[in-house]
């Protein structure tokens, strides 16, 4: 069983930046594609970004393209989500997830095997 732990969330003003990190306990992530999802109150969990096991392919939800960057450091066994130019509508609990489907083109929650507990991101206007 893989347990994922997110960190880096917090409160930031609109236009600011945050970097989220995700690291596993007890297992390497190097063979897994990774993704970030978010869930705002009263809304369904939505895809944000994904990355292949090698880091060579990345995918983004349209509203975050050009503002968010997903990347991974397999030597550190950590995946990151760099979030710039944050907007109030980015406010949500952010979750990282690991998928056995290594291509990274995993855009729905059903394609992921392991999840973190989530970290809150709040963007004030």
mmCIF file of C-alpha atoms in Angstrom:
data_model
loop_
_atom_site.group_PDB
_atom_site.id
_atom_site.type_symbol
_atom_site.label_atom_id
_atom_site.label_comp_id
_atom_site.label_asym_id
_atom_site.label_seq_id
_atom_site.Cartn_x
_atom_site.Cartn_y
_atom_site.Cartn_z
ATOM 1 C CA UNK A 1 0.000 0.000 0.000
ATOM 2 C CA UNK A 2 1.256 3.443 -0.921
ATOM 3 C CA UNK A 3 0.436 6.428 1.245
ATOM 4 C CA UNK A 4 0.894 9.819 -0.346
ATOM 5 C CA UNK A 5 1.502 12.939 1.689
ATOM 6 C CA UNK A 6 0.897 16.410 0.268
ATOM 7 C CA UNK A 7 2.365 19.602 1.650
ATOM 8 C CA UNK A 8 2.714 23.244 0.678
ATOM 9 C CA UNK A 9 -0.857 24.443 0.773
ATOM 10 C CA UNK A 10 -1.892 27.646 2.474
ATOM 11 C CA UNK A 11 -3.436 31.077 2.123
ATOM 12 C CA UNK A 12 -2.186 33.384 -0.621
ATOM 13 C CA UNK A 13 -3.404 36.557 -2.272
ATOM 14 C CA UNK A 14 -4.589 36.562 -5.858
ATOM 15 C CA UNK A 15 -1.626 36.737 -8.204
ATOM 16 C CA UNK A 16 0.614 34.915 -5.766
ATOM 17 C CA UNK A 17 2.318 31.538 -5.977
ATOM 18 C CA UNK A 18 2.455 28.282 -4.087
ATOM 19 C CA UNK A 19 4.335 25.037 -4.639
ATOM 20 C CA UNK A 20 2.699 21.800 -3.589
ATOM 21 C CA UNK A 21 4.735 18.677 -2.932
ATOM 22 C CA UNK A 22 3.706 15.038 -2.831
ATOM 23 C CA UNK A 23 5.833 12.239 -1.468
ATOM 24 C CA UNK A 24 5.002 8.630 -0.686
ATOM 25 C CA UNK A 25 5.662 6.705 2.453
ATOM 26 C CA UNK A 26 6.947 3.211 2.097
ATOM 27 C CA UNK A 27 7.308 2.938 -1.656
ATOM 28 C CA UNK A 28 8.933 4.558 -4.659
ATOM 29 C CA UNK A 29 6.854 6.566 -7.112
ATOM 30 C CA UNK A 30 9.244 6.174 -10.016
ATOM 31 C CA UNK A 31 7.090 3.585 -11.824
ATOM 32 C CA UNK A 32 3.847 5.510 -11.430
ATOM 33 C CA UNK A 33 2.304 8.304 -13.387
ATOM 34 C CA UNK A 34 1.181 11.056 -11.037
ATOM 35 C CA UNK A 35 -1.656 13.518 -11.022
ATOM 36 C CA UNK A 36 -3.058 16.465 -9.120
ATOM 37 C CA UNK A 37 -6.779 16.951 -8.596
ATOM 38 C CA UNK A 38 -8.750 19.527 -6.663
ATOM 39 C CA UNK A 39 -12.119 19.725 -5.027
ATOM 40 C CA UNK A 40 -13.915 22.891 -4.049
ATOM 41 C CA UNK A 41 -16.846 22.884 -1.595
ATOM 42 C CA UNK A 42 -19.990 21.552 -3.228
ATOM 43 C CA UNK A 43 -18.180 20.519 -6.393
ATOM 44 C CA UNK A 44 -16.861 17.280 -7.793
ATOM 45 C CA UNK A 45 -13.178 16.435 -7.743
ATOM 46 C CA UNK A 46 -11.602 17.732 -10.931
ATOM 47 C CA UNK A 47 -8.430 17.036 -12.835
ATOM 48 C CA UNK A 48 -5.683 19.659 -12.634
ATOM 49 C CA UNK A 49 -2.480 18.161 -14.052
ATOM 50 C CA UNK A 50 -0.746 14.856 -14.725
ATOM 51 C CA UNK A 51 2.748 13.645 -15.516
ATOM 52 C CA UNK A 52 4.094 10.400 -16.932
ATOM 53 C CA UNK A 53 6.320 8.097 -14.931
ATOM 54 C CA UNK A 54 9.423 9.473 -16.657
ATOM 55 C CA UNK A 55 8.361 13.092 -16.484
ATOM 56 C CA UNK A 56 8.522 13.360 -20.259
ATOM 57 C CA UNK A 57 4.803 13.989 -20.775
ATOM 58 C CA UNK A 58 2.554 16.407 -18.955
ATOM 59 C CA UNK A 59 -1.118 17.288 -19.239
ATOM 60 C CA UNK A 60 -3.137 20.186 -17.853
ATOM 61 C CA UNK A 61 -6.705 21.248 -17.399
ATOM 62 C CA UNK A 62 -7.391 24.213 -19.648
ATOM 63 C CA UNK A 63 -7.938 26.770 -16.879
ATOM 64 C CA UNK A 64 -4.483 26.192 -15.378
ATOM 65 C CA UNK A 65 -2.429 25.984 -18.577
ATOM 66 C CA UNK A 66 0.335 28.564 -18.548
ATOM 67 C CA UNK A 67 -0.049 29.125 -14.791
ATOM 68 C CA UNK A 68 0.601 25.708 -13.215
ATOM 69 C CA UNK A 69 3.509 23.359 -13.810
ATOM 70 C CA UNK A 70 3.703 19.730 -12.746
ATOM 71 C CA UNK A 71 7.143 18.170 -12.457
ATOM 72 C CA UNK A 72 8.810 15.343 -10.635
ATOM 73 C CA UNK A 73 12.170 14.472 -9.157
ATOM 74 C CA UNK A 74 12.386 10.696 -9.104
ATOM 75 C CA UNK A 75 15.683 10.838 -7.244
ATOM 76 C CA UNK A 76 13.847 12.588 -4.404
ATOM 77 C CA UNK A 77 10.727 10.488 -4.948
ATOM 78 C CA UNK A 78 8.647 13.660 -5.017
ATOM 79 C CA UNK A 79 6.136 15.249 -7.362
ATOM 80 C CA UNK A 80 5.438 18.965 -7.395
ATOM 81 C CA UNK A 81 2.777 21.358 -8.573
ATOM 82 C CA UNK A 82 4.052 24.905 -9.043
ATOM 83 C CA UNK A 83 1.103 27.279 -9.063
ATOM 84 C CA UNK A 84 1.611 30.847 -10.269
ATOM 85 C CA UNK A 85 -0.799 33.708 -10.917
ATOM 86 C CA UNK A 86 -3.286 32.149 -8.541
ATOM 87 C CA UNK A 87 -6.916 33.171 -8.744
ATOM 88 C CA UNK A 88 -9.712 32.955 -6.160
ATOM 89 C CA UNK A 89 -11.338 30.244 -8.276
ATOM 90 C CA UNK A 90 -8.279 28.060 -7.654
ATOM 91 C CA UNK A 91 -9.370 27.747 -4.025
ATOM 92 C CA UNK A 92 -9.863 24.069 -3.214
ATOM 93 C CA UNK A 93 -8.422 21.052 -1.478
ATOM 94 C CA UNK A 94 -5.661 19.705 -3.702
ATOM 95 C CA UNK A 95 -4.943 15.990 -3.883
ATOM 96 C CA UNK A 96 -2.072 14.098 -5.421
ATOM 97 C CA UNK A 97 -2.592 10.630 -6.800
ATOM 98 C CA UNK A 98 -0.542 7.786 -8.279
ATOM 99 C CA UNK A 99 -1.531 5.678 -11.279
ATOM 100 C CA UNK A 100 -0.143 2.391 -12.540
ATOM 101 C CA UNK A 101 -0.870 3.639 -16.093
ATOM 102 C CA UNK A 102 2.517 5.183 -16.654
ATOM 103 C CA UNK A 103 1.844 7.215 -19.807
ATOM 104 C CA UNK A 104 0.434 9.987 -17.656
ATOM 105 C CA UNK A 105 -2.641 10.537 -19.813
ATOM 106 C CA UNK A 106 -4.904 9.823 -16.834
ATOM 107 C CA UNK A 107 -7.503 12.529 -16.569
ATOM 108 C CA UNK A 108 -10.147 10.938 -14.363
ATOM 109 C CA UNK A 109 -9.976 9.888 -10.713
ATOM 110 C CA UNK A 110 -10.847 6.313 -11.683
ATOM 111 C CA UNK A 111 -7.452 5.828 -13.318
ATOM 112 C CA UNK A 112 -5.582 6.372 -10.062
ATOM 113 C CA UNK A 113 -4.702 3.757 -7.497
ATOM 114 C CA UNK A 114 -3.474 5.782 -4.535
ATOM 115 C CA UNK A 115 -4.422 9.162 -3.082
ATOM 116 C CA UNK A 116 -3.125 11.614 -0.557
ATOM 117 C CA UNK A 117 -5.188 13.196 2.185
ATOM 118 C CA UNK A 118 -5.282 16.593 0.505
ATOM 119 C CA UNK A 119 -3.926 20.035 1.265
ATOM 120 C CA UNK A 120 -5.982 23.232 1.395
ATOM 121 C CA UNK A 121 -5.207 26.073 -0.984
ATOM 122 C CA UNK A 122 -7.052 29.330 -0.384
ATOM 123 C CA UNK A 123 -6.643 32.311 -2.695
ATOM 124 C CA UNK A 124 -8.005 35.614 -1.420
ATOM 125 C CA UNK A 125 -9.138 38.385 -3.742
#
